[in-house]
PDB file of C-alpha atoms in Angstrom:
ATOM      1  CA  MET E1142      -5.222 -14.588  16.332  1.00  0.00           C
ATOM      2  CA  LEU E1143      -3.740 -17.809  14.576  1.00  0.00           C
ATOM      3  CA  LEU E1144      -5.354 -21.049  15.557  1.00  0.00           C
ATOM      4  CA  SER E1145      -2.002 -22.389  16.577  1.00  0.00           C
ATOM      5  CA  LYS E1146      -1.471 -19.640  19.216  1.00  0.00           C
ATOM      6  CA  ILE E1147      -5.147 -19.870  20.429  1.00  0.00           C
ATOM      7  CA  LYS E1148      -4.340 -23.714  20.853  1.00  0.00           C
ATOM      8  CA  THR E1149      -1.208 -22.868  22.926  1.00  0.00           C
ATOM      9  CA  ALA E1150      -3.222 -20.307  25.019  1.00  0.00           C
ATOM     10  CA  THR E1151      -5.871 -22.764  25.844  1.00  0.00           C
ATOM     11  CA  GLN E1152      -3.507 -25.383  26.700  1.00  0.00           C
ATOM     12  CA  TYR E1153      -1.922 -22.827  29.159  1.00  0.00           C
ATOM     13  CA  ARG E1154      -5.259 -21.994  30.621  1.00  0.00           C
ATOM     14  CA  LEU E1155      -6.033 -25.398  31.362  1.00  0.00           C
ATOM     15  CA  SER E1156      -2.625 -26.415  32.624  1.00  0.00           C
ATOM     16  CA  GLY E1157      -3.031 -28.504  35.807  1.00  0.00           C
ATOM     17  CA  ALA E1158      -6.861 -29.064  35.331  1.00  0.00           C
ATOM     18  CA  LYS E1159      -7.279 -31.213  32.182  1.00  0.00           C
ATOM     19  CA  LYS E1160      -5.576 -31.747  28.839  1.00  0.00           C
ATOM     20  CA  LEU E1161      -6.779 -30.730  25.527  1.00  0.00           C
ATOM     21  CA  PRO E1162      -8.936 -32.702  23.517  1.00  0.00           C
ATOM     22  CA  LEU E1163      -8.084 -33.916  20.005  1.00  0.00           C
ATOM     23  CA  ASP E1164      -8.323 -31.271  17.337  1.00  0.00           C
ATOM     24  CA  ILE E1165     -11.325 -32.135  15.583  1.00  0.00           C
ATOM     25  CA  GLU E1166     -13.089 -32.076  19.275  1.00  0.00           C
ATOM     26  CA  LEU E1167     -11.207 -28.532  19.943  1.00  0.00           C
ATOM     27  CA  SER E1168     -12.752 -27.094  16.690  1.00  0.00           C
ATOM     28  CA  GLU E1169     -16.249 -28.138  17.841  1.00  0.00           C
ATOM     29  CA  LEU E1170     -15.822 -26.828  21.115  1.00  0.00           C
ATOM     30  CA  PHE E1171     -14.535 -23.429  19.395  1.00  0.00           C
ATOM     31  CA  MET E1172     -17.377 -23.474  17.068  1.00  0.00           C
ATOM     32  CA  GLU E1173     -19.818 -23.525  20.076  1.00  0.00           C
ATOM     33  CA  ALA E1174     -17.887 -20.610  21.771  1.00  0.00           C
ATOM     34  CA  LEU E1175     -17.919 -18.744  18.575  1.00  0.00           C
ATOM     35  CA  TYR E1176     -21.777 -19.237  18.441  1.00  0.00           C
ATOM     36  CA  TYR E1177     -21.870 -18.271  22.196  1.00  0.00           C
ATOM     37  CA  VAL E1178     -20.049 -14.965  21.471  1.00  0.00           C
ATOM     38  CA  CYS E1179     -22.041 -14.230  18.124  1.00  0.00           C
ATOM     39  CA  ASN E1180     -25.302 -14.251  19.860  1.00  0.00           C
ATOM     40  CA  ARG E1181     -24.318 -12.029  22.736  1.00  0.00           C
ATOM     41  CA  CYS E1182     -22.640  -9.159  20.502  1.00  0.00           C
ATOM     42  CA  VAL E1183     -22.056  -8.179  16.777  1.00  0.00           C
ATOM     43  CA  PRO E1184     -18.587  -9.248  15.950  1.00  0.00           C
ATOM     44  CA  GLN E1185     -17.353  -6.524  13.281  1.00  0.00           C
ATOM     45  CA  GLU E1186     -15.395  -9.334  11.049  1.00  0.00           C
ATOM     46  CA  LEU E1187     -18.618 -11.291  10.686  1.00  0.00           C
ATOM     47  CA  ILE E1188     -20.855  -8.636   9.558  1.00  0.00           C
ATOM     48  CA  ARG E1189     -22.163  -9.138   5.991  1.00  0.00           C
ATOM     49  CA  GLU E1190     -24.653  -7.104   3.531  1.00  0.00           C
ATOM     50  CA  ALA E1191     -27.748  -9.073   2.585  1.00  0.00           C
ATOM     51  CA  GLY E1192     -28.049  -9.406  -1.172  1.00  0.00           C
ATOM     52  CA  ILE E1193     -24.482  -8.865  -1.551  1.00  0.00           C
ATOM     53  CA  ASP E1194     -22.712 -11.476   0.323  1.00  0.00           C
ATOM     54  CA  THR E1195     -23.675 -15.110   0.069  1.00  0.00           C
ATOM     55  CA  ASP E1196     -22.491 -16.606   3.341  1.00  0.00           C
ATOM     56  CA  ALA E1197     -24.764 -18.725   5.553  1.00  0.00           C
ATOM     57  CA  VAL E1198     -26.697 -16.415   8.018  1.00  0.00           C
ATOM     58  CA  LEU E1199     -26.129 -16.885  11.816  1.00  0.00           C
ATOM     59  CA  ARG E1200     -28.540 -14.290  12.504  1.00  0.00           C
ATOM     60  CA  ASN E1201     -29.936 -10.859  11.100  1.00  0.00           C
ATOM     61  CA  ILE E1202     -29.166  -7.765  12.394  1.00  0.00           C
ATOM     62  CA  GLU E1203     -30.239  -3.955  11.424  1.00  0.00           C
ATOM     63  CA  ASP E1204     -30.236  -2.403   8.074  1.00  0.00           C
ATOM     64  CA  GLY E1205     -30.647  -5.830   6.124  1.00  0.00           C
ATOM     65  CA  ALA E1206     -27.162  -6.818   7.262  1.00  0.00           C
ATOM     66  CA  PHE E1207     -26.519 -10.044   9.062  1.00  0.00           C
ATOM     67  CA  ILE E1208     -23.924 -11.963  11.073  1.00  0.00           C
ATOM     68  CA  ALA E1209     -22.247 -14.737   8.904  1.00  0.00           C
ATOM     69  CA  ILE E1210     -21.608 -18.273  10.327  1.00  0.00           C
ATOM     70  CA  PRO E1211     -17.882 -18.209  11.113  1.00  0.00           C
ATOM     71  CA  GLU E1212     -15.649 -20.847   9.533  1.00  0.00           C
ATOM     72  CA  THR E1213     -14.934 -24.069  11.467  1.00  0.00           C
ATOM     73  CA  PRO E1214     -11.572 -23.722  12.820  1.00  0.00           C
ATOM     74  CA  ASP E1215      -9.068 -26.132  11.282  1.00  0.00           C
ATOM     75  CA  PHE E1216      -6.258 -26.549  13.969  1.00  0.00           C
ATOM     76  CA  THR E1217      -4.144 -28.734  11.630  1.00  0.00           C
ATOM     77  CA  SER E1218      -3.465 -25.272   9.652  1.00  0.00           C
ATOM     78  CA  LEU E1219      -0.415 -23.080  10.530  1.00  0.00           C
ATOM     79  CA  VAL E1220      -1.988 -20.082   8.721  1.00  0.00           C
ATOM     80  CA  ASN E1221      -5.632 -19.979   9.712  1.00  0.00           C
ATOM     81  CA  HIS E1222      -6.881 -17.540  12.256  1.00  0.00           C
ATOM     82  CA  LEU E1223     -10.083 -17.657  14.507  1.00  0.00           C
ATOM     83  CA  GLN E1224     -12.742 -15.791  12.254  1.00  0.00           C
ATOM     84  CA  ILE E1225     -13.865 -13.133  14.924  1.00  0.00           C
ATOM     85  CA  ASP E1226     -12.712  -9.787  16.209  1.00  0.00           C
ATOM     86  CA  GLU E1227      -9.373 -10.015  17.875  1.00  0.00           C
ATOM     87  CA  ASN E1228     -11.219  -8.522  20.888  1.00  0.00           C
ATOM     88  CA  LEU E1229     -13.281 -11.705  21.392  1.00  0.00           C
ATOM     89  CA  THR E1230     -10.708 -14.015  20.740  1.00  0.00           C
ATOM     90  CA  TYR E1231     -10.031 -14.420  24.415  1.00  0.00           C
ATOM     91  CA  ALA E1232     -13.782 -14.510  25.130  1.00  0.00           C
ATOM     92  CA  CYS E1233     -13.788 -17.656  22.897  1.00  0.00           C
ATOM     93  CA  ILE E1234     -10.802 -19.123  24.627  1.00  0.00           C
ATOM     94  CA  ASN E1235     -12.191 -18.798  28.277  1.00  0.00           C
ATOM     95  CA  TYR E1236     -15.424 -20.146  27.016  1.00  0.00           C
ATOM     96  CA  VAL E1237     -13.902 -23.210  25.501  1.00  0.00           C
ATOM     97  CA  CYS E1238     -12.196 -23.659  28.797  1.00  0.00           C
ATOM     98  CA  PHE E1239     -15.351 -23.575  30.554  1.00  0.00           C
ATOM     99  CA  LEU E1240     -16.809 -26.172  28.354  1.00  0.00           C
ATOM    100  CA  ILE E1241     -13.775 -28.398  29.119  1.00  0.00           C
ATOM    101  CA  THR E1242     -13.555 -27.876  32.996  1.00  0.00           C
ATOM    102  CA  PHE E1243     -17.135 -26.661  33.752  1.00  0.00           C
ATOM    103  CA  ARG E1244     -15.407 -23.904  35.902  1.00  0.00           C
ATOM    104  CA  ALA E1245     -17.676 -21.040  36.248  1.00  0.00           C
ATOM    105  CA  ASP E1246     -14.926 -18.601  36.482  1.00  0.00           C
ATOM    106  CA  PHE E1247     -13.794 -19.326  32.868  1.00  0.00           C
ATOM    107  CA  LYS E1248     -17.427 -18.349  31.579  1.00  0.00           C
ATOM    108  CA  ALA E1249     -17.399 -15.184  33.903  1.00  0.00           C
ATOM    109  CA  ILE E1250     -14.187 -13.981  32.198  1.00  0.00           C
ATOM    110  CA  ALA E1251     -15.536 -14.869  28.786  1.00  0.00           C
ATOM    111  CA  ASP E1252     -18.787 -12.800  29.876  1.00  0.00           C
ATOM    112  CA  GLU E1253     -16.869  -9.923  31.068  1.00  0.00           C
ATOM    113  CA  LEU E1254     -14.673  -9.512  27.811  1.00  0.00           C
ATOM    114  CA  ILE E1255     -17.925  -9.783  26.002  1.00  0.00           C
ATOM    115  CA  TYR E1256     -19.355  -6.818  27.920  1.00  0.00           C
ATOM    116  CA  ASP E1257     -16.192  -4.753  27.436  1.00  0.00           C
ATOM    117  CA  TYR E1258     -16.443  -5.328  23.935  1.00  0.00           C
ATOM    118  CA  LEU E1259     -20.007  -4.061  23.985  1.00  0.00           C
ATOM    119  CA  ALA E1260     -19.146  -1.213  26.101  1.00  0.00           C
ATOM    120  CA  ASN E1261     -16.697  -0.243  23.682  1.00  0.00           C
ATOM    121  CA  ASP E1262     -18.937  -0.503  20.489  1.00  0.00           C
ATOM    122  CA  GLY E1263     -16.573  -3.311  19.190  1.00  0.00           C
ATOM    123  CA  ARG E1264     -13.642  -0.975  18.836  1.00  0.00           C
ATOM    124  CA  GLU E1265      -9.996  -1.828  20.307  1.00  0.00           C
ATOM    125  CA  TYR E1266      -9.911  -0.379  23.692  1.00  0.00           C
ATOM    126  CA  TYR E1267      -6.427  -1.167  24.350  1.00  0.00           C
ATOM    127  CA  VAL E1268      -4.051   2.065  24.280  1.00  0.00           C
ATOM    128  CA  ASP E1269      -0.852   1.917  22.603  1.00  0.00           C
ATOM    129  CA  ILE E1270       1.738   3.450  24.911  1.00  0.00           C
ATOM    130  CA  GLN E1271       3.842   4.712  22.181  1.00  0.00           C
ATOM    131  CA  THR E1272       1.252   6.851  20.539  1.00  0.00           C
ATOM    132  CA  THR E1273       0.269   8.525  24.067  1.00  0.00           C
ATOM    133  CA  ILE E1274       3.817   9.658  24.713  1.00  0.00           C
TER     134      ILE E1274
END
């Protein structure tokens, strides 16, 4: 998801509670959210093969592969996206909302989205209505 849309979604979730921090602070909050999510599941977009890829290692996983450290989000860019699986984007958004407001319901939503991701082995679990008709 584009960072501009993520910023809008976060702002919408926080409406009435608190306003968004500056872009640089928001970027750091999203990095913390990315670390939180990556330490609870294995995002497919961040899996790299040891010996082939030279990305910085967040943590090692099986078969010599590792999870790479995601790029720091740059909210001034109009074309960058959050470097994580689309399914986990909303987990990051809700975790950032938790970090800003300290409301436990945001963290519970983030954790639930991570559990859904784990239960589906990282596959998209949304059904396209057009393909089922």
